mmCIF file of C-alpha atoms and ligand atoms in Angstrom:
data_model
loop_
_atom_site.group_PDB
_atom_site.id
_atom_site.type_symbol
_atom_site.label_atom_id
_atom_site.label_comp_id
_atom_site.label_asym_id
_atom_site.label_seq_id
_atom_site.Cartn_x
_atom_site.Cartn_y
_atom_site.Cartn_z
ATOM 1 C CA MET A 220 0.000 0.000 0.000
ATOM 2 C CA ASN A 221 1.363 3.398 -0.986
ATOM 3 C CA PHE A 222 0.186 6.517 0.866
ATOM 4 C CA HIS A 223 0.679 9.925 -0.748
ATOM 5 C CA ILE A 224 -0.064 13.012 1.341
ATOM 6 C CA MET A 225 -0.613 16.434 -0.185
ATOM 7 C CA THR A 226 0.058 18.980 2.547
ATOM 8 C CA LEU A 227 1.627 22.323 3.415
ATOM 9 C CA PHE A 228 3.410 20.615 6.337
ATOM 10 C CA PRO A 229 5.135 17.441 5.063
ATOM 11 C CA GLU A 230 7.502 17.204 8.043
ATOM 12 C CA MET A 231 4.549 17.068 10.447
ATOM 13 C CA VAL A 232 3.014 13.963 8.889
ATOM 14 C CA LEU A 233 6.308 12.227 8.187
ATOM 15 C CA GLU A 234 7.641 12.731 11.710
ATOM 16 C CA GLY A 235 4.390 11.498 13.173
ATOM 17 C CA LEU A 236 4.089 8.416 10.988
ATOM 18 C CA ARG A 237 7.679 7.284 10.733
ATOM 19 C CA THR A 238 7.833 6.006 14.296
ATOM 20 C CA SER A 239 6.800 2.847 16.104
ATOM 21 C CA ILE A 240 4.735 0.199 14.281
ATOM 22 C CA ILE A 241 3.948 2.239 11.155
ATOM 23 C CA GLY A 242 7.574 3.387 10.814
ATOM 24 C CA ARG A 243 8.838 -0.173 11.111
ATOM 25 C CA ALA A 244 6.263 -1.377 8.568
ATOM 26 C CA GLU A 245 7.623 1.205 6.141
ATOM 27 C CA ASP A 246 11.206 0.073 6.813
ATOM 28 C CA ARG A 247 10.147 -3.500 6.029
ATOM 29 C CA GLY A 248 8.472 -2.364 2.793
ATOM 30 C CA CYS A 249 4.861 -3.313 3.732
ATOM 31 C CA ILE A 250 3.769 0.279 3.118
ATOM 32 C CA SER A 251 5.289 3.453 1.716
ATOM 33 C CA ILE A 252 4.555 6.986 2.876
ATOM 34 C CA GLU A 253 5.303 10.029 0.767
ATOM 35 C CA ALA A 254 4.442 13.624 1.635
ATOM 36 C CA VAL A 255 4.441 16.310 -1.043
ATOM 37 C CA ASN A 256 4.458 20.000 -0.319
ATOM 38 C CA ILE A 257 1.602 21.751 -2.135
ATOM 39 C CA ARG A 258 3.581 24.998 -1.889
ATOM 40 C CA ASP A 259 6.198 23.562 -4.269
ATOM 41 C CA TYR A 260 3.566 23.741 -7.029
ATOM 42 C CA THR A 261 2.412 27.332 -6.698
ATOM 43 C CA LEU A 262 3.015 29.574 -9.694
ATOM 44 C CA ASP A 263 2.966 32.641 -7.457
ATOM 45 C CA LYS A 264 6.361 34.328 -7.307
ATOM 46 C CA HIS A 265 6.025 34.822 -3.536
ATOM 47 C CA LYS A 266 5.139 31.134 -3.085
ATOM 48 C CA LYS A 267 1.654 32.101 -1.896
ATOM 49 C CA VAL A 268 -0.951 29.319 -1.828
ATOM 50 C CA ASP A 269 -3.923 31.071 -0.196
ATOM 51 C CA ASP A 270 -6.135 34.093 -0.765
ATOM 52 C CA TYR A 271 -9.287 35.815 0.492
ATOM 53 C CA THR A 272 -12.671 34.200 -0.070
ATOM 54 C CA TYR A 273 -15.082 35.660 -2.607
ATOM 55 C CA GLY A 274 -18.204 36.957 -0.894
ATOM 56 C CA GLY A 275 -16.288 37.858 2.243
ATOM 57 C CA GLY A 276 -15.907 36.000 5.503
ATOM 58 C CA ALA A 277 -13.123 35.318 7.949
ATOM 59 C CA GLY A 278 -9.844 33.688 7.004
ATOM 60 C CA MET A 279 -8.013 32.591 3.916
ATOM 61 C CA LEU A 280 -8.710 29.797 1.459
ATOM 62 C CA MET A 281 -6.220 27.483 -0.265
ATOM 63 C CA GLN A 282 -6.251 28.234 -3.989
ATOM 64 C CA ALA A 283 -7.117 25.715 -6.687
ATOM 65 C CA GLN A 284 -3.980 25.948 -8.879
ATOM 66 C CA PRO A 285 -1.243 24.653 -6.527
ATOM 67 C CA VAL A 286 -3.513 21.867 -5.246
ATOM 68 C CA TYR A 287 -4.447 20.767 -8.768
ATOM 69 C CA ASP A 288 -0.882 20.829 -10.101
ATOM 70 C CA CYS A 289 0.395 18.934 -7.068
ATOM 71 C CA TRP A 290 -2.286 16.246 -7.553
ATOM 72 C CA GLN A 291 -1.589 16.017 -11.290
ATOM 73 C CA ALA A 292 2.147 15.439 -10.714
ATOM 74 C CA LEU A 293 1.395 12.749 -8.138
ATOM 75 C CA GLU A 294 -1.246 11.028 -10.234
ATOM 76 C CA GLU A 295 1.022 10.987 -13.303
ATOM 77 C CA LYS A 296 3.801 9.365 -11.273
ATOM 78 C CA ILE A 297 1.439 6.699 -9.927
ATOM 79 C CA VAL A 298 -0.031 5.968 -13.363
ATOM 80 C CA GLN A 299 3.461 5.556 -14.798
ATOM 81 C CA ARG A 300 4.481 3.168 -12.045
ATOM 82 C CA LYS A 301 1.305 1.085 -12.297
ATOM 83 C CA GLY A 302 1.122 1.177 -16.059
ATOM 84 C CA THR A 303 -2.683 1.578 -15.933
ATOM 85 C CA LYS A 304 -4.817 4.643 -16.446
ATOM 86 C CA SER A 305 -7.114 4.054 -13.462
ATOM 87 C CA ARG A 306 -7.222 7.069 -11.143
ATOM 88 C CA SER A 307 -6.274 6.605 -7.491
ATOM 89 C CA ARG A 308 -8.751 7.537 -4.794
ATOM 90 C CA VAL A 309 -8.228 11.029 -3.411
ATOM 91 C CA ILE A 310 -9.391 11.500 0.170
ATOM 92 C CA TYR A 311 -10.073 15.027 1.340
ATOM 93 C CA VAL A 312 -10.036 15.039 5.128
ATOM 94 C CA THR A 313 -12.670 17.517 6.246
ATOM 95 C CA PRO A 314 -15.213 17.962 9.034
ATOM 96 C CA GLN A 315 -17.794 17.976 6.197
ATOM 97 C CA GLY A 316 -17.086 14.352 5.295
ATOM 98 C CA GLU A 317 -18.591 11.009 6.213
ATOM 99 C CA VAL A 318 -17.440 10.044 9.728
ATOM 100 C CA PHE A 319 -14.610 7.496 9.605
ATOM 101 C CA HIS A 320 -15.128 4.006 11.032
ATOM 102 C CA GLN A 321 -13.428 0.593 11.005
ATOM 103 C CA LYS A 322 -15.362 -0.695 7.982
ATOM 104 C CA LYS A 323 -14.098 2.238 5.924
ATOM 105 C CA ALA A 324 -10.553 1.478 7.082
ATOM 106 C CA ALA A 325 -10.983 -2.111 5.868
ATOM 107 C CA GLU A 326 -12.351 -0.907 2.520
ATOM 108 C CA LEU A 327 -9.478 1.549 1.999
ATOM 109 C CA SER A 328 -6.875 -1.066 2.937
ATOM 110 C CA GLN A 329 -7.719 -2.898 -0.313
ATOM 111 C CA GLU A 330 -6.388 -0.028 -2.481
ATOM 112 C CA GLU A 331 -2.883 -0.026 -3.903
ATOM 113 C CA ASP A 332 -2.474 3.760 -3.702
ATOM 114 C CA LEU A 333 -4.295 6.352 -1.637
ATOM 115 C CA ILE A 334 -3.857 10.100 -1.975
ATOM 116 C CA PHE A 335 -4.714 12.319 1.009
ATOM 117 C CA LEU A 336 -5.435 15.998 0.641
ATOM 118 C CA CYS A 337 -4.891 18.079 3.783
ATOM 119 C CA GLY A 338 -6.544 21.484 3.947
ATOM 120 C CA HIS A 339 -5.508 24.435 6.040
ATOM 121 C CA TYR A 340 -6.843 27.889 6.833
ATOM 122 C CA GLU A 341 -10.570 28.030 6.047
ATOM 123 C CA GLY A 342 -10.456 25.195 3.522
ATOM 124 C CA ILE A 343 -9.853 24.747 -0.208
ATOM 125 C CA ASP A 344 -11.427 26.311 -3.313
ATOM 126 C CA GLU A 345 -14.460 24.146 -4.124
ATOM 127 C CA ARG A 346 -13.653 23.909 -7.850
ATOM 128 C CA VAL A 347 -10.501 21.857 -7.384
ATOM 129 C CA LEU A 348 -12.250 19.594 -4.887
ATOM 130 C CA GLU A 349 -14.929 18.872 -7.501
ATOM 131 C CA GLU A 350 -12.257 17.843 -9.994
ATOM 132 C CA ILE A 351 -9.996 15.611 -7.933
ATOM 133 C CA VAL A 352 -11.649 14.387 -4.717
ATOM 134 C CA THR A 353 -13.291 10.951 -4.635
ATOM 135 C CA ASP A 354 -13.931 10.610 -0.858
ATOM 136 C CA TYR A 355 -14.747 13.202 1.806
ATOM 137 C CA ILE A 356 -13.865 11.831 5.242
ATOM 138 C CA SER A 357 -14.107 13.352 8.730
ATOM 139 C CA ILE A 358 -12.557 11.866 11.864
ATOM 140 C CA GLY A 359 -15.328 13.189 14.098
ATOM 141 C CA ASP A 360 -17.717 16.030 14.741
ATOM 142 C CA TYR A 361 -15.205 18.614 15.881
ATOM 143 C CA VAL A 362 -12.929 20.998 14.004
ATOM 144 C CA LEU A 363 -9.133 20.850 13.895
ATOM 145 C CA THR A 364 -6.742 23.467 12.531
ATOM 146 C CA GLY A 365 -5.749 21.347 9.533
ATOM 147 C CA GLY A 366 -6.073 18.003 7.808
ATOM 148 C CA GLU A 367 -2.675 16.606 8.809
ATOM 149 C CA LEU A 368 -3.761 14.951 12.053
ATOM 150 C CA PRO A 369 -6.889 13.428 10.453
ATOM 151 C CA ALA A 370 -4.779 12.098 7.547
ATOM 152 C CA MET A 371 -2.368 10.532 10.057
ATOM 153 C CA VAL A 372 -5.282 8.952 11.911
ATOM 154 C CA LEU A 373 -6.622 7.414 8.699
ATOM 155 C CA ILE A 374 -3.218 6.210 7.523
ATOM 156 C CA ASP A 375 -2.536 4.583 10.887
ATOM 157 C CA ALA A 376 -5.927 2.832 10.961
ATOM 158 C CA VAL A 377 -5.630 1.640 7.340
ATOM 159 C CA SER A 378 -1.972 0.549 7.627
ATOM 160 C CA ARG A 379 -2.691 -1.795 10.539
ATOM 161 C CA LEU A 380 -4.961 -3.771 8.220
ATOM 162 C CA VAL A 381 -2.340 -4.174 5.494
ATOM 163 C CA PRO A 382 -0.873 -7.709 5.606
ATOM 164 C CA GLY A 383 2.485 -7.813 7.390
ATOM 165 C CA VAL A 384 2.120 -4.505 9.259
ATOM 166 C CA LEU A 385 1.105 -6.078 12.561
ATOM 167 C CA ASN A 386 3.281 -8.932 13.767
ATOM 168 C CA ASN A 387 0.376 -10.866 15.170
ATOM 169 C CA GLY A 388 -2.251 -11.334 12.445
ATOM 170 C CA GLU A 389 -4.863 -12.273 14.992
ATOM 171 C CA SER A 390 -4.874 -9.024 16.910
ATOM 172 C CA ALA A 391 -6.544 -7.054 14.098
ATOM 173 C CA GLN A 392 -9.419 -9.547 14.125
ATOM 174 C CA THR A 393 -10.160 -9.662 17.851
ATOM 175 C CA GLU A 394 -9.769 -5.995 18.732
ATOM 176 C CA SER A 395 -12.469 -3.390 19.295
ATOM 177 C CA HIS A 396 -14.754 -2.676 16.313
ATOM 178 C CA ALA A 397 -13.531 -5.625 14.228
ATOM 179 C CA ASN A 398 -16.819 -7.460 14.849
ATOM 180 C CA GLY A 399 -18.987 -4.463 15.771
ATOM 181 C CA LEU A 400 -18.294 -4.800 19.507
ATOM 182 C CA LEU A 401 -15.737 -3.288 21.875
ATOM 183 C CA GLU A 402 -12.942 -5.572 22.984
ATOM 184 C CA TYR A 403 -13.045 -7.429 26.328
ATOM 185 C CA PRO A 404 -10.751 -6.350 29.224
ATOM 186 C CA GLN A 405 -7.226 -7.778 29.247
ATOM 187 C CA TYR A 406 -4.689 -8.455 32.000
ATOM 188 C CA SER A 407 -0.976 -9.168 32.238
ATOM 189 C CA ARG A 408 1.384 -9.994 35.088
ATOM 190 C CA PRO A 409 1.332 -9.743 38.110
ATOM 191 C CA GLU A 410 -1.690 -11.841 39.067
ATOM 192 C CA ILE A 411 -2.553 -9.408 41.884
ATOM 193 C CA TRP A 412 -1.940 -5.680 41.572
ATOM 194 C CA HIS A 413 -3.262 -2.992 43.983
ATOM 195 C CA GLU A 414 -5.262 -5.835 45.588
ATOM 196 C CA LYS A 415 -7.037 -6.467 42.277
ATOM 197 C CA LYS A 416 -6.908 -10.065 41.132
ATOM 198 C CA VAL A 417 -6.984 -11.224 37.502
ATOM 199 C CA PRO A 418 -10.371 -12.982 36.896
ATOM 200 C CA ASP A 419 -10.060 -16.693 37.791
ATOM 201 C CA VAL A 420 -11.383 -17.898 34.441
ATOM 202 C CA LEU A 421 -8.361 -16.422 32.636
ATOM 203 C CA LEU A 422 -6.024 -18.522 34.799
ATOM 204 C CA SER A 423 -8.059 -21.708 34.333
ATOM 205 C CA GLY A 424 -6.608 -22.740 30.981
ATOM 206 C CA HIS A 425 -10.165 -23.722 29.924
ATOM 207 C CA HIS A 426 -10.341 -22.189 26.422
ATOM 208 C CA ALA A 427 -14.091 -22.547 25.885
ATOM 209 C CA ASN A 428 -14.843 -20.844 29.216
ATOM 210 C CA ILE A 429 -12.362 -18.094 28.446
ATOM 211 C CA GLU A 430 -14.003 -17.471 25.055
ATOM 212 C CA LYS A 431 -17.453 -17.358 26.674
ATOM 213 C CA TRP A 432 -16.263 -14.939 29.381
ATOM 214 C CA ARG A 433 -14.663 -12.668 26.794
ATOM 215 C CA THR A 434 -17.795 -12.575 24.649
ATOM 216 C CA GLU A 435 -19.925 -11.695 27.688
ATOM 217 C CA GLN A 436 -17.495 -8.961 28.686
ATOM 218 C CA SER A 437 -17.466 -7.548 25.142
ATOM 219 C CA LEU A 438 -21.251 -7.423 25.070
ATOM 220 C CA ALA A 439 -21.544 -5.859 28.548
ATOM 221 C CA ARG A 440 -18.854 -3.281 27.829
ATOM 222 C CA THR A 441 -20.371 -2.286 24.489
ATOM 223 C CA LYS A 442 -23.868 -2.020 26.009
ATOM 224 C CA GLU A 443 -22.587 0.261 28.756
ATOM 225 C CA ARG A 444 -20.166 2.465 26.835
ATOM 226 C CA ARG A 445 -21.597 2.489 23.305
ATOM 227 C CA PRO A 446 -25.310 1.621 23.502
ATOM 228 C CA GLU A 447 -25.870 2.531 19.825
ATOM 229 C CA LEU A 448 -23.222 0.009 18.706
ATOM 230 C CA TYR A 449 -24.757 -2.611 20.987
ATOM 231 C CA GLU A 450 -28.247 -2.091 19.498
ATOM 232 C CA ALA A 451 -26.864 -2.363 15.961
ATOM 233 C CA TYR A 452 -25.011 -5.571 16.869
ATOM 234 C CA ILE A 453 -28.104 -7.195 18.425
ATOM 235 C CA LYS A 454 -30.190 -6.208 15.397
ATOM 236 C CA SER A 455 -27.654 -7.737 12.985
ATOM 237 C CA CYS A 456 -27.664 -10.990 15.023
ATOM 238 C CA GLN A 457 -31.469 -11.118 14.881
ATOM 239 C CA PHE A 458 -31.348 -10.495 11.136
ATOM 240 C CA LEU A 459 -28.875 -13.372 10.624
ATOM 241 C CA GLN A 460 -31.052 -15.740 12.675
ATOM 242 C CA LYS A 461 -34.120 -15.092 10.453
HETATM 243 N N1 ADE B 665 -10.037 18.965 9.293
HETATM 244 C C1 ADE B 665 -10.381 19.743 10.333
HETATM 245 N N2 ADE B 665 -11.155 19.089 11.178
HETATM 246 C C2 ADE B 665 -11.316 17.829 10.692
HETATM 247 C C3 ADE B 665 -12.012 16.680 11.114
HETATM 248 N N3 ADE B 665 -12.746 16.669 12.211
HETATM 249 N N4 ADE B 665 -11.947 15.576 10.335
HETATM 250 C C4 ADE B 665 -11.248 15.592 9.206
HETATM 251 N N5 ADE B 665 -10.583 16.647 8.753
HETATM 252 C C5 ADE B 665 -10.606 17.768 9.485
#
């Protein structure tokens, strides 16, 4: 999987992503991460990439030209490498998008190349968005100062699902949201800590009982913390039983 990030702050995304699990996955060649500076594509002699909004209003808007030329250069490079004309998906991270969830991460992890467009200031000229963006994605109903953190969130969530990125293939299947439920509680050594004992069943070695306990815990935890997810899960079970 190849991630391409169009941003005004390439060092921010690269420093954030080239550490820990995602950084090691890149070193091993499971994924590649490239950040391109939109400012490098401006035709303005002062390297300006933003301007006032028509109709008035607070703040500046990123202009269409540098964004479009940056995308075109990227897309051409990808097409040449792949040898096919099919356009890569371009994700604009914006609070106006569909809210991101695990299923979307799984869907995106099937792509060979993903281009992320990070906005800044008050956003980006609508005309270039209409021409290049295929997906509008938000990471939640709140507003951040730019798209870099949301792009990093998406890249992290998608990368973990790419084969070879996680050492233990099982962990992506059992964790929270993989089956529509939150994950059960987990414990490590010591057996007693702050007078709290690890539940007996987990020390029993009885795999069927452990599985049953974990499923019950997952259900109870989801019902308490995320009632809407719990309702959806119960409904889908009822649907499958019909
Ligand atoms: N840019 C600013 N806020 C955002 C959000 N909540 N999700 C995605 N992109 C954003």
